[in-house]
CSV table of C-alpha atoms in Angstrom, one decimal:
chain,number,residue,atom,x,y,z
A,1,MET,CA,-0.1,-0.2,0.3
A,2,SER,CA,1.5,3.7,-1.0
A,3,ALA,CA,1.8,6.4,1.7
A,4,SER,CA,-0.9,8.3,0.2
A,5,ALA,CA,-3.8,5.0,0.3
A,6,ALA,CA,-2.7,4.9,3.9
A,7,ALA,CA,-3.5,8.2,4.9
A,8,THR,CA,-6.5,8.4,3.3
A,9,ALA,CA,-7.7,4.3,4.1
A,10,GLY,CA,-10.9,4.8,6.8
A,11,VAL,CA,-10.0,8.3,8.3
A,12,SER,CA,-12.8,9.1,10.9
A,13,ALA,CA,-13.4,12.7,11.4
A,14,ARG,CA,-11.9,12.2,14.9
A,15,SER,CA,-9.3,11.0,13.6
A,16,GLY,CA,-8.9,13.6,10.7
A,17,VAL,CA,-8.8,16.1,13.5
A,18,ILE,CA,-5.6,14.1,15.0
A,19,TYR,CA,-3.8,14.3,12.0
A,20,ILE,CA,-4.3,18.2,11.3
A,21,ALA,CA,-3.2,18.7,14.9
A,22,CYS,CA,-0.1,16.4,14.2
A,23,ALA,CA,0.6,18.8,11.6
A,24,ALA,CA,-0.3,22.1,12.9
A,25,THR,CA,2.2,21.0,15.6
A,26,ALA,CA,4.4,20.3,13.7
A,27,TRP,CA,4.0,23.3,11.4
A,28,GLY,CA,4.4,25.3,14.7
A,29,THR,CA,8.6,23.9,14.9
A,30,GLY,CA,9.6,25.2,12.1
A,31,GLY,CA,9.9,28.9,13.2
A,32,ALA,CA,12.9,27.4,15.7
A,33,ALA,CA,14.4,25.8,12.5
A,34,ALA,CA,14.5,28.5,10.9
A,35,ALA,CA,15.2,31.0,13.5
A,36,LEU,CA,18.3,28.9,13.5
A,37,LEU,CA,19.2,29.4,10.1
A,38,TYR,CA,18.4,33.2,10.4
A,39,ARG,CA,21.4,33.4,13.2
A,40,ASP,CA,23.9,31.0,12.2
A,41,ALA,CA,23.9,30.7,8.5
A,42,GLY,CA,23.1,34.1,7.3
A,43,LEU,CA,20.3,32.5,5.2
A,44,GLY,CA,17.3,35.2,4.4
A,45,PRO,CA,13.3,34.4,4.6
A,46,ALA,CA,12.9,33.6,1.1
A,47,ALA,CA,15.8,31.1,1.1
A,48,VAL,CA,14.6,29.1,3.6
A,49,SER,CA,11.7,29.3,2.0
A,50,CYS,CA,13.1,28.1,-0.8
A,51,TRP,CA,15.5,25.3,0.8
A,52,ARG,CA,12.9,23.8,2.8
A,53,PHE,CA,10.5,23.4,-0.4
A,54,LEU,CA,12.9,21.9,-2.2
A,55,THR,CA,14.4,19.1,0.4
A,56,GLY,CA,10.5,18.8,1.1
A,57,THR,CA,9.8,17.4,-2.9
A,58,LEU,CA,13.0,15.9,-2.9
A,59,LEU,CA,11.8,13.4,0.7
A,60,LEU,CA,8.1,13.6,-0.4
A,61,LEU,CA,9.1,12.0,-3.9
A,62,LEU,CA,11.3,9.4,-1.9
A,63,PHE,CA,8.7,8.8,0.8
A,64,ARG,CA,6.6,8.2,-2.4
A,65,ALA,CA,8.9,5.6,-4.3
A,66,LEU,CA,9.7,3.5,-1.0
A,67,GLY,CA,5.9,3.0,-0.1
A,68,ARG,CA,5.4,1.8,-4.0
A,69,GLY,CA,7.9,-0.7,-3.9
A,70,ARG,CA,10.6,-0.7,-6.6
A,71,ALA,CA,9.0,-3.2,-8.9
A,72,ALA,CA,6.0,-0.3,-9.6
A,73,THR,CA,8.5,2.6,-9.3
A,74,ARG,CA,8.4,3.4,-12.6
A,75,ALA,CA,4.8,2.7,-13.5
A,76,GLY,CA,4.6,5.3,-10.4
A,77,ASP,CA,7.0,7.7,-12.6
A,78,ALA,CA,4.7,7.3,-15.5
A,79,SER,CA,1.3,8.0,-12.8
A,80,LEU,CA,3.3,11.0,-11.6
A,81,TRP,CA,3.2,12.8,-15.2
A,82,ARG,CA,-0.7,11.7,-16.1
A,83,THR,CA,-1.7,13.4,-12.6
A,84,LEU,CA,0.7,16.4,-14.0
A,85,ARG,CA,-1.3,16.5,-17.1
A,86,SER,CA,-4.5,15.7,-15.8
A,87,HIS,CA,-4.3,18.5,-13.2
A,88,ARG,CA,-2.2,21.1,-13.7
A,89,ARG,CA,-5.0,24.1,-12.7
A,90,GLN,CA,-5.0,22.5,-9.1
A,91,ILE,CA,-1.1,21.6,-8.8
A,92,LEU,CA,0.1,24.8,-9.9
A,93,THR,CA,-2.8,26.3,-7.6
A,94,THR,CA,-1.2,24.3,-4.7
A,95,GLY,CA,2.1,25.4,-5.4
A,96,CYS,CA,1.7,29.4,-5.8
A,97,GLY,CA,-0.7,28.7,-2.5
A,98,LEU,CA,2.1,26.8,-0.9
A,99,ALA,CA,4.8,29.4,-2.0
A,100,VAL,CA,2.3,32.9,-1.0
A,101,TYR,CA,1.6,31.6,2.7
A,102,GLN,CA,4.7,30.7,3.4
A,103,THR,CA,7.2,33.7,2.2
A,104,ALA,CA,3.9,36.4,2.9
A,105,TYR,CA,4.5,35.8,6.3
A,106,PHE,CA,7.7,36.1,7.0
A,107,ALA,CA,7.4,39.4,5.0
A,108,SER,CA,5.1,40.4,7.0
A,109,VAL,CA,7.1,39.4,10.4
A,110,GLU,CA,9.7,41.3,8.9
A,111,GLN,CA,8.1,44.5,7.8
A,112,ALA,CA,5.1,44.5,11.2
A,113,GLY,CA,6.6,42.3,14.0
A,114,LEU,CA,6.0,39.0,14.8
A,115,THR,CA,2.3,40.4,16.8
A,116,VAL,CA,0.7,41.8,14.0
A,117,ALA,CA,1.8,39.0,11.8
A,118,THR,CA,1.0,36.3,13.9
A,119,VAL,CA,-3.1,37.9,14.7
A,120,VAL,CA,-3.6,38.7,11.7
A,121,THR,CA,-2.2,35.6,9.4
A,122,LEU,CA,-3.3,33.2,11.8
A,123,GLY,CA,-6.5,35.1,13.0
A,124,SER,CA,-8.3,35.8,9.6
A,125,GLY,CA,-7.1,32.7,8.6
A,126,PRO,CA,-10.0,30.7,9.9
A,127,VAL,CA,-12.3,33.7,9.3
A,128,LEU,CA,-11.5,33.4,5.4
A,129,VAL,CA,-11.8,29.5,5.9
A,130,ALA,CA,-15.2,29.7,7.3
A,131,ALA,CA,-16.6,32.3,5.0
A,132,GLY,CA,-15.3,30.1,1.9
A,133,ALA,CA,-16.5,26.8,3.1
A,134,ARG,CA,-20.0,28.7,3.1
A,135,LEU,CA,-19.7,30.2,-0.2
A,136,LEU,CA,-17.7,27.5,-2.0
A,137,LEU,CA,-18.6,24.1,-0.7
A,138,ALA,CA,-22.0,24.5,0.9
A,139,GLU,CA,-20.6,23.7,4.0
A,140,ARG,CA,-22.9,24.3,6.9
A,141,ILE,CA,-21.4,26.3,10.2
A,142,GLY,CA,-23.2,25.2,13.2
A,143,ALA,CA,-23.4,27.1,16.6
A,144,GLY,CA,-20.8,24.9,18.1
A,145,ALA,CA,-18.1,25.3,15.5
A,146,LEU,CA,-19.1,29.3,15.1
A,147,ALA,CA,-18.3,29.1,18.9
A,148,ALA,CA,-14.8,27.7,19.1
A,149,LEU,CA,-14.3,29.4,15.7
A,150,ALA,CA,-14.7,32.7,17.9
A,151,ALA,CA,-12.9,31.2,21.2
A,152,GLY,CA,-10.2,30.2,18.9
A,153,VAL,CA,-9.7,33.8,17.5
A,154,LEU,CA,-9.8,35.3,21.1
A,155,GLY,CA,-7.1,33.0,22.2
A,156,LEU,CA,-4.5,34.0,19.4
A,157,VAL,CA,-4.9,37.9,19.8
A,158,LEU,CA,-5.0,37.4,23.7
A,159,LEU,CA,-1.4,34.6,23.3
A,160,ALA,CA,0.3,37.4,21.0
A,161,SER,CA,-0.4,40.3,22.8
A,162,GLY,CA,1.0,38.1,26.3
A,163,ALA,CA,3.9,37.6,24.4
A,164,ASP,CA,7.2,40.0,23.5
A,165,SER,CA,7.0,41.5,20.3
A,166,ALA,CA,8.7,44.3,18.5
A,167,VAL,CA,7.5,47.1,15.7
A,168,GLY,CA,8.7,46.4,12.5
A,169,PRO,CA,9.9,49.3,9.7
A,170,GLU,CA,6.4,49.5,8.2
A,171,PRO,CA,3.3,47.7,9.9
A,172,VAL,CA,0.8,48.6,7.1
A,173,LEU,CA,2.5,46.8,4.4
A,174,GLY,CA,3.4,44.2,6.9
A,175,LEU,CA,-0.3,44.1,7.4
A,176,GLY,CA,-1.2,43.8,3.4
A,177,TYR,CA,1.4,40.7,3.6
A,178,ALA,CA,-0.3,38.8,6.5
A,179,LEU,CA,-3.3,39.8,4.5
A,180,LEU,CA,-2.0,37.8,2.0
A,181,SER,CA,0.0,35.2,3.6
A,182,ALA,CA,-4.2,34.2,4.9
A,183,THR,CA,-5.3,34.2,1.8
A,184,GLY,CA,-2.8,31.6,0.4
A,185,TYR,CA,-3.6,29.5,3.6
A,186,ALA,CA,-7.3,29.7,3.0
A,187,GLY,CA,-6.6,29.0,-0.8
A,188,ILE,CA,-4.5,25.5,-0.1
A,189,THR,CA,-6.9,25.0,2.4
A,190,LEU,CA,-10.5,25.1,0.5
A,191,LEU,CA,-8.5,23.4,-2.3
A,192,GLY,CA,-7.8,20.5,-0.2
A,193,ARG,CA,-11.5,19.8,1.3
A,194,ALA,CA,-12.5,20.4,-2.5
A,195,GLN,CA,-11.1,17.4,-3.9
A,196,GLY,CA,-11.2,15.3,-0.6
A,197,SER,CA,-14.9,15.7,0.3
A,198,ARG,CA,-15.7,14.2,-3.4
A,199,THR,CA,-14.1,10.6,-3.3
A,200,SER,CA,-11.5,9.0,-1.8
A,201,SER,CA,-9.8,9.0,-5.4
A,202,GLY,CA,-10.0,12.6,-4.6
A,203,ALA,CA,-8.6,12.9,-1.7
A,204,ALA,CA,-5.9,10.5,-3.3
A,205,ARG,CA,-4.7,12.6,-6.2
A,206,THR,CA,-4.4,15.6,-3.7
A,207,LEU,CA,-1.6,13.6,-1.9
A,208,GLU,CA,-0.1,12.2,-4.8
A,209,SER,CA,0.2,15.5,-6.2
A,210,LEU,CA,1.7,17.2,-3.3
A,211,PRO,CA,5.3,16.5,-4.4
A,212,LEU,CA,4.8,18.5,-7.6
A,213,GLY,CA,2.3,21.5,-5.8
A,214,PHE,CA,5.9,21.6,-3.6
A,215,ALA,CA,8.0,21.6,-6.7
A,216,VAL,CA,6.1,24.6,-8.1
A,217,GLY,CA,6.1,26.2,-4.7
A,218,THR,CA,10.2,26.0,-5.2
A,219,LEU,CA,10.2,27.4,-8.1
A,220,CYS,CA,7.8,30.4,-7.7
A,221,LEU,CA,10.6,31.2,-4.7
A,222,LEU,CA,13.6,30.6,-6.6
A,223,PRO,CA,13.9,34.4,-8.1
A,224,LEU,CA,13.2,35.9,-4.8
A,225,ALA,CA,16.1,33.1,-3.4
A,226,LEU,CA,18.4,33.8,-5.8
A,227,ALA,CA,18.0,37.6,-5.0
A,228,GLU,CA,18.5,37.2,-1.3
A,229,GLY,CA,21.1,35.3,-1.4
A,230,PRO,CA,20.6,31.5,-2.0
A,231,LEU,CA,23.4,30.0,0.2
A,232,PRO,CA,24.3,30.2,3.5
A,233,ALA,CA,27.0,32.7,4.3
A,234,ALA,CA,31.0,31.4,4.0
A,235,GLY,CA,32.4,29.1,6.5
A,236,ARG,CA,28.2,28.8,7.8
A,237,GLU,CA,27.4,25.7,5.4
A,238,LEU,CA,27.2,22.6,7.9
A,239,ASP,CA,25.4,25.0,10.3
A,240,ALA,CA,22.4,25.0,7.7
A,241,VAL,CA,21.9,21.7,7.1
A,242,MET,CA,20.4,19.8,9.9
A,243,PRO,CA,18.1,23.0,9.7
A,244,VAL,CA,17.2,22.7,6.5
A,245,LEU,CA,17.2,18.9,6.5
A,246,TYR,CA,14.6,19.2,9.7
A,247,LEU,CA,12.4,21.4,7.8
A,248,GLY,CA,12.2,19.4,4.6
A,249,LEU,CA,10.9,16.7,6.5
A,250,VAL,CA,9.0,17.1,9.9
A,251,PRO,CA,7.0,20.3,9.0
A,252,THR,CA,6.8,19.4,5.1
A,253,ALA,CA,7.3,16.3,3.7
A,254,LEU,CA,5.4,14.7,7.2
A,255,ALA,CA,3.3,17.6,8.3
A,256,PHE,CA,1.5,18.7,5.1
A,257,PRO,CA,0.1,14.6,3.9
A,258,LEU,CA,-1.1,14.7,7.2
A,259,PHE,CA,-3.0,18.0,6.8
A,260,PHE,CA,-4.3,17.0,3.6
A,261,ALA,CA,-5.9,13.1,4.4
A,262,GLY,CA,-6.7,14.9,8.2
A,263,LEU,CA,-9.2,17.1,5.6
A,264,ARG,CA,-10.7,14.2,3.8
A,265,THR,CA,-13.6,13.8,6.8
A,266,VAL,CA,-12.9,17.6,8.4
A,267,PRO,CA,-14.7,20.6,7.1
A,268,ALA,CA,-12.3,23.2,6.3
A,269,ALA,CA,-13.6,25.9,8.8
A,270,THR,CA,-13.2,23.5,11.5
A,271,ALA,CA,-9.3,22.2,10.3
A,272,SER,CA,-8.5,26.2,10.5
A,273,VAL,CA,-10.0,26.7,14.2
A,274,VAL,CA,-7.4,22.9,14.8
A,275,ALA,CA,-4.8,24.4,12.8
A,276,LEU,CA,-4.2,27.3,15.7
A,277,VAL,CA,-2.4,24.5,17.5
A,278,GLU,CA,0.5,26.0,15.4
A,279,PRO,CA,1.0,29.0,17.1
A,280,LEU,CA,0.8,27.0,20.6
A,281,ALA,CA,3.4,24.6,19.6
A,282,ALA,CA,5.9,27.6,18.6
A,283,ALA,CA,5.1,29.6,22.2
A,284,ALA,CA,5.7,26.0,24.2
A,285,ILE,CA,8.8,25.6,22.3
A,286,GLY,CA,9.6,29.5,22.8
A,287,VAL,CA,9.1,29.2,26.9
A,288,THR,CA,10.9,25.7,26.8
A,289,LEU,CA,14.1,26.5,24.7
A,290,LEU,CA,14.3,30.0,24.1
A,291,GLY,CA,14.0,31.5,27.5
A,292,GLU,CA,11.0,33.5,26.4
A,293,ARG,CA,7.7,34.4,29.4
A,294,LEU,CA,4.5,34.2,28.6
A,295,THR,CA,1.9,36.8,30.7
A,296,PRO,CA,-1.0,35.8,32.4
A,297,LEU,CA,-3.0,36.9,29.0
A,298,GLY,CA,-0.9,34.9,27.2
A,299,VAL,CA,-1.6,31.7,29.2
A,300,THR,CA,-5.6,32.8,29.1
A,301,GLY,CA,-5.3,32.7,25.2
A,302,THR,CA,-3.2,29.3,25.2
A,303,VAL,CA,-6.0,28.1,27.3
A,304,LEU,CA,-9.1,29.3,25.1
A,305,MET,CA,-7.3,27.8,22.2
A,306,LEU,CA,-6.6,24.5,23.4
A,307,SER,CA,-10.7,24.9,23.9
A,308,ALA,CA,-11.6,25.4,20.9
A,309,VAL,CA,-9.3,22.7,19.7
A,310,LEU,CA,-10.4,20.0,21.9
A,311,CYS,CA,-14.0,20.7,21.5
A,312,LEU,CA,-14.0,20.0,17.9
A,313,ALA,CA,-11.8,17.2,18.6
A,314,THR,CA,-14.6,15.8,20.3
A,315,ALA,CA,-17.4,16.7,18.2
A,316,GLY,CA,-19.7,14.4,16.5
A,317,ARG,CA,-20.6,13.9,13.2
A,318,PRO,CA,-19.3,17.1,10.7
A,319,ASP,CA,-22.5,18.6,9.7
A,320,VAL,CA,-21.9,19.2,6.1
A,321,SER,CA,-25.1,20.1,3.7
A,322,GLY,CA,-25.4,19.4,-0.5
A,323,GLY,CA,-25.7,15.5,0.2
A,324,ARG,CA,-21.6,15.6,0.0
A,325,TYR,CA,-20.3,12.2,1.4
A,326,ALA,CA,-18.4,13.5,4.5
A,327,PRO,CA,-18.8,10.2,7.0
A,328,HIS,CA,-17.8,9.3,10.9
A,329,GLU,CA,-16.5,6.3,9.9
A,330,ARG,CA,-15.6,4.8,6.3
A,331,THR,CA,-18.4,3.1,5.1
A,332,ALA,CA,-19.0,-0.2,3.1
A,333,HIS,CA,-21.6,1.7,0.5
A,334,PRO,CA,-21.0,5.5,-0.7
A,335,PRO,CA,-23.8,7.8,-1.9
A,336,PRO,CA,-24.7,6.6,-5.1
A,337,ASP,CA,-22.7,9.5,-7.1
A,338,VAL,CA,-19.6,9.1,-5.2
A,339,ALA,CA,-19.9,5.3,-6.3
A,340,LEU,CA,-20.3,6.0,-10.4
A,341,GLU,CA,-17.8,8.4,-9.7
A,342,GLU,CA,-15.6,5.6,-8.1
A,343,ALA,CA,-16.3,3.6,-10.8
A,344,ALA,CA,-15.8,5.5,-13.8
A,345,ALA,CA,-11.9,6.3,-12.3
A,346,PRO,CA,-10.6,2.8,-11.1
A,347,HIS,CA,-7.3,3.7,-12.6
A,348,LEU,CA,-6.9,6.8,-9.9
A,349,MET,CA,-8.0,4.2,-6.8
A,350,ARG,CA,-6.1,2.5,-4.2
A,351,LYS,CA,-6.4,-0.2,-2.6
A,352,GLU,CA,-8.9,-0.3,0.7
A,353,PRO,CA,-8.6,-0.4,4.1
A,354,HIS,CA,-8.8,-4.2,4.0
A,355,GLU,CA,-6.6,-4.7,2.0
A,356,HIS,CA,-2.6,-4.6,2.6
A,357,SER,CA,0.7,-5.3,1.0
């Protein structure tokens, strides 16, 4: 069974929440690795993002080949090119969205400071996702989800307010970058949900196209990295190796497949709130490893955000309107429209959960 099949097989709504929470936790550790590269290797934000995407692309391709086995590698490569030809728009959109989300956030931190960048990007992200999910995906936003959304955003504001911050040189420009970053995040979240909610083949396609999406993101970031300076400072090359490998592996090659697998059963608005675990992880690293301190206001925000995530994790079946297939558990008999779509595209399907390889 391939890695993509394993990720999408038999995912319940609760497991999907756990997958997304794990992915967000991994993303939260990326800031520490990036800080090491800024400090020890002399790299800038665009160069760090470009190296992260390039390393993540290579690792995803490696995992894909290992998951398929040596005998199927050539057929798998052909399948990858078929995916590129038949889903060019999705792959380009995903890659550009990832590049915008990552790089605009770093630019916002540089221009407006950490507090403004974090609050605007991660605070407006769930709002944009919830609005887009309602308008574009016909997802019904219940009262519980709205309450969790409000608690999560309020907690994020309190957490950022309770941390030390510095005002950047261009706060208004930084605000614009943060909104751009939030838009990129909302776009890839909604795209992943739209693909994953239709059929298991849609989820498999999303995961299969991830290496191509990151390759597109790498190409988007390459001109910025070249202008900024793509190589570590002289004599600091070895200082960059481990942080770059970590960025490519944990918050990229492992986290994003988990995130998109979770979107198979978790509504986009819910996923955006669960992803607020990311700044919690970053705050925990700052307190335990970097010597930063949280004020009582920051602690209150942390509790609110954790409460929002736990509320969503223990909730029942996702409430999705429009007759979409969003099972709490994977069923033996999907709705007729899903069954017909799967039957029409058998070459896109992976083995079912009861089959093992």
